[in-house]
Coordinates of C-alpha atoms in Angstrom, one line a residue:
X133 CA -13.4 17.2 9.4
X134 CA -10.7 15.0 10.0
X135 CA -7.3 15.5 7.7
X136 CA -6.8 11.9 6.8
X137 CA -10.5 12.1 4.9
X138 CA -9.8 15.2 3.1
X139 CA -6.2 14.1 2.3
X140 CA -3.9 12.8 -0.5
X141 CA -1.6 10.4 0.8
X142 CA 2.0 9.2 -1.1
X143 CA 3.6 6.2 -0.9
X144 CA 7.4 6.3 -0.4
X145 CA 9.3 2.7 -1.1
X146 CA 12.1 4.1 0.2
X147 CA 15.0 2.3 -1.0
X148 CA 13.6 3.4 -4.8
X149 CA 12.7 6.9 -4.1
X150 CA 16.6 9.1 -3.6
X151 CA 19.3 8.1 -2.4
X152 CA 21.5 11.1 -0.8
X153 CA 24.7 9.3 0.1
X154 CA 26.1 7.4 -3.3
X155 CA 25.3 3.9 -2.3
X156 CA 22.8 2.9 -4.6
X157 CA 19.7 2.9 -2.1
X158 CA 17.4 5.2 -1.4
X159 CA 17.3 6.6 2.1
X160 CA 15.7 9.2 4.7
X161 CA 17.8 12.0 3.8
X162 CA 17.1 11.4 -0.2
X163 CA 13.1 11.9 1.1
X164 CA 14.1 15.0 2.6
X165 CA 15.5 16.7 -0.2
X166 CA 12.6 15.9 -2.3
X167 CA 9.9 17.6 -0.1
X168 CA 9.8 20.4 -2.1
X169 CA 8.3 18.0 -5.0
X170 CA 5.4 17.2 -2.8
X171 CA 4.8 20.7 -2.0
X172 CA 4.6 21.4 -5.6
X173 CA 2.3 18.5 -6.2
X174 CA 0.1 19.9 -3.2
X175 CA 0.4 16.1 -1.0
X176 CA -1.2 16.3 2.6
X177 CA 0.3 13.3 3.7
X178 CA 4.0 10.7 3.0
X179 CA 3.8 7.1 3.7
X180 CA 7.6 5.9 4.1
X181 CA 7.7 1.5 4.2
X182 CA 9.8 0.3 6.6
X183 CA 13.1 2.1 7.5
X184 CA 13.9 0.0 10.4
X185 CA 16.9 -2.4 11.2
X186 CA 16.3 -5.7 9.0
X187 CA 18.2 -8.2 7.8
X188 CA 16.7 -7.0 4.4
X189 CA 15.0 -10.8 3.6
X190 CA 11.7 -9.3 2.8
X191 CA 13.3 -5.5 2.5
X192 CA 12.4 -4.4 5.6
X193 CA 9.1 -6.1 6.7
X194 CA 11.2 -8.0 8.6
X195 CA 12.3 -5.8 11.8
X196 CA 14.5 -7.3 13.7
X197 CA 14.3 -3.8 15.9
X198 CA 11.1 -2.0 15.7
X199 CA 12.5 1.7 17.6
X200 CA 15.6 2.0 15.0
X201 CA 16.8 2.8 11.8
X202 CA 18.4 0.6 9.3
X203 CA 22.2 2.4 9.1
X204 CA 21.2 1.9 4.8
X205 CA 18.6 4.6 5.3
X206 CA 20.6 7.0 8.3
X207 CA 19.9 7.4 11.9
X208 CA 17.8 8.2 14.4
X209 CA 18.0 12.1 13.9
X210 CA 17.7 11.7 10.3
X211 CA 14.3 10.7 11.0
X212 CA 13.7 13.5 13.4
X213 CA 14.8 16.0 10.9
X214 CA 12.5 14.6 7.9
X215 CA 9.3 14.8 10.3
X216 CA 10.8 18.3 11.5
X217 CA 11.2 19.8 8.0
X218 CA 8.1 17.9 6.5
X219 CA 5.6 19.6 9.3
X220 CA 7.3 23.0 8.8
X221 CA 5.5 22.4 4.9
X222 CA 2.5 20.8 6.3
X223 CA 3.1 17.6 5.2
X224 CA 2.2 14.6 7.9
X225 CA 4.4 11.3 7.8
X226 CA 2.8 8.5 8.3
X227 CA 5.0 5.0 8.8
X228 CA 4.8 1.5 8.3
X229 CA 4.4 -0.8 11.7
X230 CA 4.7 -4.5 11.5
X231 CA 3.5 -6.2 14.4
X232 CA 2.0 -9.3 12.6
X233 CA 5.3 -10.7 12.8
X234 CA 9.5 -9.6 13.3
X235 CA 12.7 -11.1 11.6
X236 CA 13.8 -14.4 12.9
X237 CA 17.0 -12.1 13.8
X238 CA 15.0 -10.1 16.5
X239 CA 16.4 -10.2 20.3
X240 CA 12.8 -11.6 20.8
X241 CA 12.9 -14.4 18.2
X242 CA 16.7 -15.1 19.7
X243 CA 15.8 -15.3 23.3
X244 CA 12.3 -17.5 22.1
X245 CA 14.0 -19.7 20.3
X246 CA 16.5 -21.0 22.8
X247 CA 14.3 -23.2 25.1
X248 CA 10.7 -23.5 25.9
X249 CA 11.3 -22.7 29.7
X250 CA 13.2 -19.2 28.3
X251 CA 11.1 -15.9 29.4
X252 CA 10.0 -14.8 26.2
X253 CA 9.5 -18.4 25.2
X254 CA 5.9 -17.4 24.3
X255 CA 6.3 -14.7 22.6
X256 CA 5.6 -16.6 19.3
X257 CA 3.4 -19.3 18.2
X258 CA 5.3 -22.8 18.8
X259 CA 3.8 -26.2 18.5
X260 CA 4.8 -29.7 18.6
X261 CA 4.3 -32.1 15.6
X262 CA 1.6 -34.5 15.5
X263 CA 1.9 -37.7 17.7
X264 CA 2.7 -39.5 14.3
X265 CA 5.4 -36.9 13.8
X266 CA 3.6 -34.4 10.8
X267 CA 3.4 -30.8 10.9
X268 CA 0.7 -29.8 13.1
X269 CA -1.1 -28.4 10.3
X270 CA -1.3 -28.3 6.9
X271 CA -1.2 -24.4 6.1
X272 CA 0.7 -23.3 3.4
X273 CA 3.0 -20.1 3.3
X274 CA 1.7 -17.0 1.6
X275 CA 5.3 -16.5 0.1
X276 CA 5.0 -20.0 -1.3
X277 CA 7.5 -20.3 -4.2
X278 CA 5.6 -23.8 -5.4
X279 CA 2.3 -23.4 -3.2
X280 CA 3.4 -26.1 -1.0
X281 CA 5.9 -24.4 1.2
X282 CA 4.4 -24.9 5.0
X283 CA 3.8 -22.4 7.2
X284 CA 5.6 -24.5 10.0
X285 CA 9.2 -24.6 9.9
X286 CA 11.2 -26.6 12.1
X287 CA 13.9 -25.3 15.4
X288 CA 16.1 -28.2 16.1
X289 CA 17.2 -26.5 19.3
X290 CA 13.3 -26.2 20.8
X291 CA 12.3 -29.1 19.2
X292 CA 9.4 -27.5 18.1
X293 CA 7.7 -25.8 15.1
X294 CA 7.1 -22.0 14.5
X295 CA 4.8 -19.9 12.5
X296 CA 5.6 -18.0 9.9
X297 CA 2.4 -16.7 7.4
X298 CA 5.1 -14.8 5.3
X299 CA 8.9 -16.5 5.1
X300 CA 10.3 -18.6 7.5
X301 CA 12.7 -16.0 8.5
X302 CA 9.3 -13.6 9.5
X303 CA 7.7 -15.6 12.6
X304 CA 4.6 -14.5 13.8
X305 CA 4.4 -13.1 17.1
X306 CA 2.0 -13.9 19.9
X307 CA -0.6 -11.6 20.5
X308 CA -2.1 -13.3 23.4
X309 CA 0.9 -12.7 25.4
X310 CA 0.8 -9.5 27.7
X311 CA 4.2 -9.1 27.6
X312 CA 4.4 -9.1 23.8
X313 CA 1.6 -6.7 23.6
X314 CA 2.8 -4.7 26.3
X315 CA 6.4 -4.0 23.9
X316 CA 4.6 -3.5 20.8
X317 CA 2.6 -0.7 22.8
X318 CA 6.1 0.6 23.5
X319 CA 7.2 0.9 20.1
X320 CA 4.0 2.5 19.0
X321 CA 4.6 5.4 21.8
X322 CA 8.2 6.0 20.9
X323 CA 7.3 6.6 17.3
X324 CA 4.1 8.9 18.2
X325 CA 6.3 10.6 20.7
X326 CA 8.5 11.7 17.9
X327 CA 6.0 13.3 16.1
X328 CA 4.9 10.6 13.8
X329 CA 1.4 11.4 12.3
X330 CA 0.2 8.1 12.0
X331 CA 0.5 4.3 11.5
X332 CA 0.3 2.4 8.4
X333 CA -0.3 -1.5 10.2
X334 CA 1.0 -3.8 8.3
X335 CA -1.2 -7.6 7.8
X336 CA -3.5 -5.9 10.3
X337 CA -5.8 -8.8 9.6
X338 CA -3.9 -11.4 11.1
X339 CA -2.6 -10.4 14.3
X340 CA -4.5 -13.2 16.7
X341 CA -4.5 -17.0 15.4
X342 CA -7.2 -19.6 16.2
X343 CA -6.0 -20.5 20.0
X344 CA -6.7 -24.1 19.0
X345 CA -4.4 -24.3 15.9
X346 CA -3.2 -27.9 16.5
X347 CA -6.7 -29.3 16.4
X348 CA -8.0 -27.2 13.3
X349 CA -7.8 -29.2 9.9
X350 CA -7.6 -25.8 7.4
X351 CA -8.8 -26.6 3.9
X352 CA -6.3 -28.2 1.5
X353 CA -4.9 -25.2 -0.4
X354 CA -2.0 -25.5 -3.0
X355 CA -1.4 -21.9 -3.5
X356 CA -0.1 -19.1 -2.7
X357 CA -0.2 -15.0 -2.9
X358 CA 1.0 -15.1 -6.0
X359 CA -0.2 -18.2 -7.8
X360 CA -4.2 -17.7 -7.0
X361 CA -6.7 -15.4 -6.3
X362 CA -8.0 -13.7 -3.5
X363 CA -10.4 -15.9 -2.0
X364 CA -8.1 -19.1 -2.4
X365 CA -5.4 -18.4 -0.7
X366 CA -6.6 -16.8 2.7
X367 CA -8.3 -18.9 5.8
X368 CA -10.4 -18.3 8.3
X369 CA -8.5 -19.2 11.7
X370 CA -5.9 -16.3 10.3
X371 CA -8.4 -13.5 9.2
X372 CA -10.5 -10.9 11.3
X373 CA -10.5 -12.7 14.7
X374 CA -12.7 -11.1 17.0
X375 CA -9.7 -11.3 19.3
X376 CA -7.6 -9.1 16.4
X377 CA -11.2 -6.3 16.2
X378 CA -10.9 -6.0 19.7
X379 CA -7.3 -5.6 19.6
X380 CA -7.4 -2.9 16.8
X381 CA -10.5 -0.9 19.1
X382 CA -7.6 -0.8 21.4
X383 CA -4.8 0.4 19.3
X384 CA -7.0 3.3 18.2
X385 CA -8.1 4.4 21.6
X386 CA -4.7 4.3 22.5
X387 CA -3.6 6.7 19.7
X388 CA -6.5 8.5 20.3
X389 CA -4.3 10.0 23.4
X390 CA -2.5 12.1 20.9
X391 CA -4.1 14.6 18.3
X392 CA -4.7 14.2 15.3
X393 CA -3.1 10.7 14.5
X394 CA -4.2 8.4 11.7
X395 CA -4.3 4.7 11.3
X396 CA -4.5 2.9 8.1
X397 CA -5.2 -1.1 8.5
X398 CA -3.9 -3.5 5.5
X399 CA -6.8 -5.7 5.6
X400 CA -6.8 -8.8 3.4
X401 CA -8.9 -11.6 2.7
X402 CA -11.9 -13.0 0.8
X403 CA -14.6 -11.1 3.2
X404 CA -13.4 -8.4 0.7
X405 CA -15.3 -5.2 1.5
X406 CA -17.3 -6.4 4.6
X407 CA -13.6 -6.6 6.1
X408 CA -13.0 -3.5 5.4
X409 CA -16.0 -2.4 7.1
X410 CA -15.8 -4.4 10.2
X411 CA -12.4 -2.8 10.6
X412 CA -13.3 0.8 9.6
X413 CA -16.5 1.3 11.6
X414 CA -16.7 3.5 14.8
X415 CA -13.4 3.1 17.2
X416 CA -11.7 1.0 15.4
X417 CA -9.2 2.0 11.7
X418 CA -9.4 5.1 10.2
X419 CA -8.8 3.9 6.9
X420 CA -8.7 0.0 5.7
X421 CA -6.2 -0.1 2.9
X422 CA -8.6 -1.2 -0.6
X423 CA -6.9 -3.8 -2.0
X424 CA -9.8 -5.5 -3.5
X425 CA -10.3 -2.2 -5.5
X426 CA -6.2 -2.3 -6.8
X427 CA -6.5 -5.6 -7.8
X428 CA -9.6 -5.9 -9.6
X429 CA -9.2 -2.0 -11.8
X430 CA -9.9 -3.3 -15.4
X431 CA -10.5 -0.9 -18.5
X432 CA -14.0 -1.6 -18.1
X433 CA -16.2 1.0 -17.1
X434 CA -19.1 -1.2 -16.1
X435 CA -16.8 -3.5 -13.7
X436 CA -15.6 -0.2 -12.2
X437 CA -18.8 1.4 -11.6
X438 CA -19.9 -2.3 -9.9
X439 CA -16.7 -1.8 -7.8
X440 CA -16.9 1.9 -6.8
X441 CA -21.0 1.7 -6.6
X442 CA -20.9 -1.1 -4.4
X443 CA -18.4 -0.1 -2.1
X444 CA -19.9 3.5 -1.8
X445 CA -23.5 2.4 -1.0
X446 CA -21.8 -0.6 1.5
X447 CA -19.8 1.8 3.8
X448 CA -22.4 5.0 3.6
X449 CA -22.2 7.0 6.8
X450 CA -20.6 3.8 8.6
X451 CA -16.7 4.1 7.5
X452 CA -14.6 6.0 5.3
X453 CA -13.4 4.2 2.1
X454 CA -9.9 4.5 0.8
X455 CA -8.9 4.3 -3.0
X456 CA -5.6 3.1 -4.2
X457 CA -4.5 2.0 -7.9
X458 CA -0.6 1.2 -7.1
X459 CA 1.3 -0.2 -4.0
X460 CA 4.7 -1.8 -3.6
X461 CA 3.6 -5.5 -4.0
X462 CA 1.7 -5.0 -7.2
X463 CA 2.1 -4.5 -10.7
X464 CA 1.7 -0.8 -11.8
X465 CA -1.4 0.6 -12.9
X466 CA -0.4 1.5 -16.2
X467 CA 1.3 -1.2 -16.9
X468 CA -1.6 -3.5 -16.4
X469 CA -4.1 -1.4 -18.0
X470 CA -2.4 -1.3 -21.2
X471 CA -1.6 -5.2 -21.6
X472 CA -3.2 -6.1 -24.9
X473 CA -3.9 -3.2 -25.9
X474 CA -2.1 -1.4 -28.9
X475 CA -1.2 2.2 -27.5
X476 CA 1.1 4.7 -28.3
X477 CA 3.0 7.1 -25.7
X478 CA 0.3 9.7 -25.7
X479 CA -2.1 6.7 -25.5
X480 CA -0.5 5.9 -22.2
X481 CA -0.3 9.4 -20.9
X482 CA -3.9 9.6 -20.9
X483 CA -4.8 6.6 -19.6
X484 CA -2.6 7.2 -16.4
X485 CA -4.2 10.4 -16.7
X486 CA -7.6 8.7 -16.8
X487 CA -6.8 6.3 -13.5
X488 CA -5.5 9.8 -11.8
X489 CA -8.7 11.1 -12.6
X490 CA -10.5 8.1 -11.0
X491 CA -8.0 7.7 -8.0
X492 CA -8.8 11.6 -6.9
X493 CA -12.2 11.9 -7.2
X494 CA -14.1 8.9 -5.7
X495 CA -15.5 9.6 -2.0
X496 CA -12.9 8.7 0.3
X497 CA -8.9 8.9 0.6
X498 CA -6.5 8.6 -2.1
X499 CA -3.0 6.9 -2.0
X500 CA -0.8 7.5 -4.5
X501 CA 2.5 5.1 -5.0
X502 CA 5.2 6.7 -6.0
X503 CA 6.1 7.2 -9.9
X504 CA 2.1 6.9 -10.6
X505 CA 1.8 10.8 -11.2
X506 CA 4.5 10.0 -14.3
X507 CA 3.2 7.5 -15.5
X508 CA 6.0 4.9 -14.3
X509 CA 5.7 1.4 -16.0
X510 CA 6.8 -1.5 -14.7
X511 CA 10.5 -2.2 -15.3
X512 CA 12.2 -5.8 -16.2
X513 CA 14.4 -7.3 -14.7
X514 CA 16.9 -9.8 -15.9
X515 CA 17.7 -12.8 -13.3
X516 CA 20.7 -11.8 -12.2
X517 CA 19.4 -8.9 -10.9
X518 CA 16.0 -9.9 -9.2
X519 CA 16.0 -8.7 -5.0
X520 CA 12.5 -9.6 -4.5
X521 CA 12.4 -13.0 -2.7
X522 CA 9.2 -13.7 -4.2
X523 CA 10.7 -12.7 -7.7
X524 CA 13.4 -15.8 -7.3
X525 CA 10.9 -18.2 -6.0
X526 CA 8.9 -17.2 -9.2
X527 CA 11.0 -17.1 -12.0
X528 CA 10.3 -16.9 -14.6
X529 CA 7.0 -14.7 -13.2
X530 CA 7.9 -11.4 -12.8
X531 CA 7.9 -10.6 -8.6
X532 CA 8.0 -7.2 -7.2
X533 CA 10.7 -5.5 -8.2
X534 CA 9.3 -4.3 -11.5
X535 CA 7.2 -1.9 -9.4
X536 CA 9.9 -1.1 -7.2
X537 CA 12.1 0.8 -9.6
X538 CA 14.0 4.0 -8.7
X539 CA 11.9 6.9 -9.2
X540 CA 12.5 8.9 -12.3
X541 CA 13.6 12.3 -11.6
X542 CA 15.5 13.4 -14.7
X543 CA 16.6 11.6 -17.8
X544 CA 20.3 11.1 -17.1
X545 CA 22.3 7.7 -16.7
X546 CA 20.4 6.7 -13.3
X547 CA 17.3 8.7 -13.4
X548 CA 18.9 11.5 -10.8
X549 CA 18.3 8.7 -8.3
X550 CA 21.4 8.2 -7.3
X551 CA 24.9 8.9 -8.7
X552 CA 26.4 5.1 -8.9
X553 CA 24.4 2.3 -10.1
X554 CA 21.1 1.7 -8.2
X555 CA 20.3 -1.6 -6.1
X556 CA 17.7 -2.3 -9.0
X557 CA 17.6 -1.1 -12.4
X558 CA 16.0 1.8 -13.8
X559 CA 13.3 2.5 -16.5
X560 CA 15.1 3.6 -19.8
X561 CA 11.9 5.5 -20.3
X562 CA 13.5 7.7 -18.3
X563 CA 14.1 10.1 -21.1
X564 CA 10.3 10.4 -21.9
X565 CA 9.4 9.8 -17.9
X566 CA 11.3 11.9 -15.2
X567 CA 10.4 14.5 -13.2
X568 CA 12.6 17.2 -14.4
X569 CA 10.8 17.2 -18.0
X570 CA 7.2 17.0 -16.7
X571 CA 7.6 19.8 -14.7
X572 CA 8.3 21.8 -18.1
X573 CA 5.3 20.5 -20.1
X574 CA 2.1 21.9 -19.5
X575 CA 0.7 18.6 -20.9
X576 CA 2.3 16.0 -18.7
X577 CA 0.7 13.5 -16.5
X578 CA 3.1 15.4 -13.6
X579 CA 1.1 18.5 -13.9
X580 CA -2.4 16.8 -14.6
X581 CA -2.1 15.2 -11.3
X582 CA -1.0 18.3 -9.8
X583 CA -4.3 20.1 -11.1
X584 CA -6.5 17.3 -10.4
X585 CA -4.8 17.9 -6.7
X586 CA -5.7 21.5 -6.6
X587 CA -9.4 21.4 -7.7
X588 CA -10.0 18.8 -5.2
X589 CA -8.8 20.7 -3.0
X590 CA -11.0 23.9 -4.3
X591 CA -14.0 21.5 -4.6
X592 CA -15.6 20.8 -1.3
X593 CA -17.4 17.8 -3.4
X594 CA -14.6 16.2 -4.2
X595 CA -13.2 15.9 -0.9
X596 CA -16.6 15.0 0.9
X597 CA -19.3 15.5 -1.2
X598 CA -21.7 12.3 -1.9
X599 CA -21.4 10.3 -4.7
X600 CA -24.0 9.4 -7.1
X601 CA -23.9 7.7 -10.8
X602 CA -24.3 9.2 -13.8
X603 CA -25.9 6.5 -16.5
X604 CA -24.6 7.7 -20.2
X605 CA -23.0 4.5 -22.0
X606 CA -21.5 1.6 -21.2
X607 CA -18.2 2.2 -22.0
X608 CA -18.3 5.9 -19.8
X609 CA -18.2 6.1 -15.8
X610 CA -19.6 9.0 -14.6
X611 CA -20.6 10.3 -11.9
X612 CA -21.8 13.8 -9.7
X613 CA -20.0 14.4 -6.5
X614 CA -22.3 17.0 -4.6
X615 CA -21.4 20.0 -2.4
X616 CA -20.8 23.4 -2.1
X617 CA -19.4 23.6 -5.9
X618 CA -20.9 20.3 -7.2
X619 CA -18.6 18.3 -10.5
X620 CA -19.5 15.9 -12.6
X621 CA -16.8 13.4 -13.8
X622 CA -16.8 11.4 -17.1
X623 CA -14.5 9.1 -18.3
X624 CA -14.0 6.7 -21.4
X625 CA -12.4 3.8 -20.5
X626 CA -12.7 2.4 -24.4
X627 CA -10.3 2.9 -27.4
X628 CA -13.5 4.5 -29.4
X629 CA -15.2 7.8 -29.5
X630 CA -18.3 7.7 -27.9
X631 CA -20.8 10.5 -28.2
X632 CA -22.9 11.8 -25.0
X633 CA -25.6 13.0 -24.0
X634 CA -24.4 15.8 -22.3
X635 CA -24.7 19.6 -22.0
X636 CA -24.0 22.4 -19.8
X637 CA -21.4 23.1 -17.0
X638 CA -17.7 24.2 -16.9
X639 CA -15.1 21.9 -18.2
X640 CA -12.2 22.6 -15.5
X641 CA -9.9 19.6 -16.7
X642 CA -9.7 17.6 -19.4
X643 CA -6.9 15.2 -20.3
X644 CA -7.0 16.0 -23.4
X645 CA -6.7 19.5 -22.8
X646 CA -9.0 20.5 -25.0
X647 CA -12.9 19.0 -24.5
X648 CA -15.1 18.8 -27.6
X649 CA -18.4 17.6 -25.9
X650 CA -20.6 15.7 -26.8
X651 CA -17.8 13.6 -28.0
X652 CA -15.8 12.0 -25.8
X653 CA -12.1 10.6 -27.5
X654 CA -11.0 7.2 -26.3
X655 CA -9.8 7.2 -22.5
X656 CA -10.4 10.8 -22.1
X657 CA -11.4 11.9 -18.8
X658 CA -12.8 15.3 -17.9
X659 CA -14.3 17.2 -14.6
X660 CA -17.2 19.4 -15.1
X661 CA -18.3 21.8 -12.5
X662 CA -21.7 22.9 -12.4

């Protein structure tokens, strides 16, 4: 069985998660002294966002060298030494590769930009306006401050427009060009090379445009990521090309030439899961990164057990489905499963208890973001200290940087991040919500992710076994993961006690610590082997 199914992943932002040198940001060396922590929590497998060089517009999704490190996070041989010390603990790193587009401070961007005869002139998509002199189509940004914000911007010097999905400083490379293809290859061998144990791509979906993008009209949309849902804001000449399919088939073969290597597509759009599957099934992603199944969690058992049913019975025996509850462009998971509801701390303990329980026990691989397994809440942020470039095109709206935090590892003035005042603010539950504490209590949501860690790992069912639907109430999800040493989950995603019809098997966790079957308390979660 391959590692990335049986896995539990952990997502690093890593200018939040330590930083070792006293500059306020987080950094490679601050991940390396914390790999004891994921040993203790038993994680297979560290995903680390981009470390590269950037400008820092978009905080590193804009790379403006893909094959070096960003002097804020260290060097070159830091690097080395994190996958060195991480694989002596068995512990894969898996990194972020963004090849959908680079920084508009890229030697390629540079050298594209400065006439249309230059070599690498096509290395990025360029177009002239319209014969009456209007962009050459009507598009609008994803990073859209108003929802008007084109995704054309204008170079005086070429006299022509580029294309930019994300900001005008990210433009979007040209994947029909061999040459282009031919360096992103490169930087894809470097990495894997060095020992990397896997890509994370970044806007996987997007990679080949419609090759007729002057002549295509685009519907009229007025929003963007932020301002809309899913199936508003995304297009088809930009999503799941047969071109980009191809492209990925090739990618994977390609890493196939070293062992045991894992790729993990961020696949967006409104095809929703039947994207996923077209780029999960045979020779193409390992794993497509769920972010239908983030973004549409609700404390509702019944639109859950639509979500997880569905997806289960769509990808079968075809692809592997991931699960995810938390990533570095959304709100926590905690903090928007409590919003209207009138909870108390131990409330909120249990329910991130009850999403961990959920998270680690569906069929299919679990990503953790960083801060989930304390129960991290989103954090405000007053104006004058927003980062996120989304945040100040938004504001009032809260951006990103709520969920981007410094992680909590003791109570003192910073968290234990760092030492001087970090680049954005942290929690003051800090004194309630830090590492250092949780490890203590027996009851903490630190240690019930830990446990829920090791009896997947003890439970062939939970790691591979199928999955079938237990019908109780409407207000419980429950369901029977089969194997060697088959469990039953049930959870209570009300505020109310609701009584079951339930009897035998071994309770082996329980977030309450304590179960009193049939009665299940409000959001209480428990695994059941029997």
């Amino acid at each position: 069985m391959e590692w990335w199914r049986e896995g539990v992943f952990y997502q690093i932002y890593p200018r939040s998660f330590k930083d070792s040198n006293g500059d306020g940001i987080g950094d490679l060396n601050g991940i390396k002294e914390k790999l004891d922590y994921f040993e203790y929590l038993g994680i297979d497998a560290i995903w680390i966002c981009p470390f590269f060089k950037s400008p820092m517009v978009d905080f590193g999704y804009d790379i403006s060298d893909y094959t070096s490190v960003d002097p804020i996070f260290g060097n070159i041989e830091d690097f080395k030494s994190l996958i060195d010390q991480a694989h002596k603990r068995n512990i894969k790193i898996i990194i972020d590769q963004v090849y959908n587009h680079t920084s508009d401070k890229h030697p390629w961007f540079v050298e594209s930009r400065k006439s249309r005869d230059n070599p690498k002139a096509d290395w990025y998509i360029w177009r002239d306006p319209k014969p009456n002199g209007e962009l050459p189509n009507n598009w609008v940004s994803l990073f859209s401050g108003s929802g008007e914000e084109s995704v054309w911007t204008w170079d005086e010097n070429r006299k022509q427009y580029y294309l930019h999905l994300f900001a005008k400083e990210q433009p979007d490379l040209n994947w029909r060009n061999e040459e282009v293809r031919k360096a992103i290859y490169d930087s894809m061998k470097f990495w894997l090379d060095m020992g990397v144990d896997g890509f994370r791509f970044d806007a996987a979906s997007h990679f080949y445009k419609a090759l007729d993008i002057n002549a295509k009209k685009g519907p009229q949309i007025k929003k963007s990521l932020f301002q809309s849902s899913r199936d508003e804001y995304y297009w088809d000449p930009f999503t799941a090309r047969p071109e980009t399919l191809m492209e990925v088939e090739n990618i994977v073969k390609f890493m196939n030439k070293y062992d045991n290597r894992a790729s993990v597509g961020e696949i967006s759009s409104d095809m929703g899961l039947c994207l996923y599957l077209l780029f999960t099934i045979q020779g193409r992603f390992n794993i497509a990164f769920n972010i239908d199944f983030l973004e549409k969690l609700s404390m509702n058992a019944k639109n859950i057990r639509s979500l997880v049913e569905t997806l289960d019975t769509f990808f079968g025996n075809r692809a592997w489905p991931s699960y995810v509850t938390g990533n570095h462009d959304n709100r926590r998971i905690l903090t928007r499963m409590i919003e209207g509801l009138n909870v108390n701390y131990e409330d909120k303990k249990r329910i991130s208890k009850l999403f961990a329980t959920l998270l680690l026990t569906l069929r299919g691989t679990p990503f953790i973001y960083y801060g989930e397994e304390l129960g991290m809440e989103d954090t405000y942020i007053p104006k004058d200290r927003v980062m996120d470039p989304w945040g100040k095109a938004l504001w009032p709206k809260p951006g990103r940087d709520p969920a981007r935090t410094p992680m909590q590892w003791d109570s003192s003035k910073y968290g234990g991040f760092s030492e001087v005042e970090p680049w954005l603010p942290v929690n003051e539950n800090k004194s309630l919500v830090n590492v250092e504490d949780e490890m203590k209590d027996k009851n903490s949501v630190l240690n019930f992710y830990k446990k829920l860690i090791f009896e997947r790992k003890n439970h062939d069912s939970l790691r591979i076994g199928t999955f079938e639907i237990i019908d109780l109430d409407d207000r419980i999800l429950s369901y029977k993961r089969n194997g060697e040493k088959p469990v039953v989950v049930i959870m209570n995603f009300s505020s109310e006690s609701v009584k079951i019809n339930w009897n035998g098997g071994k309770v082996i966790l329980d977030n309450y610590g304590n179960a009193e079957l049939p009665y299940l308390r409000p959001f209480e979660a428990l695994l059941i082997e029997i």
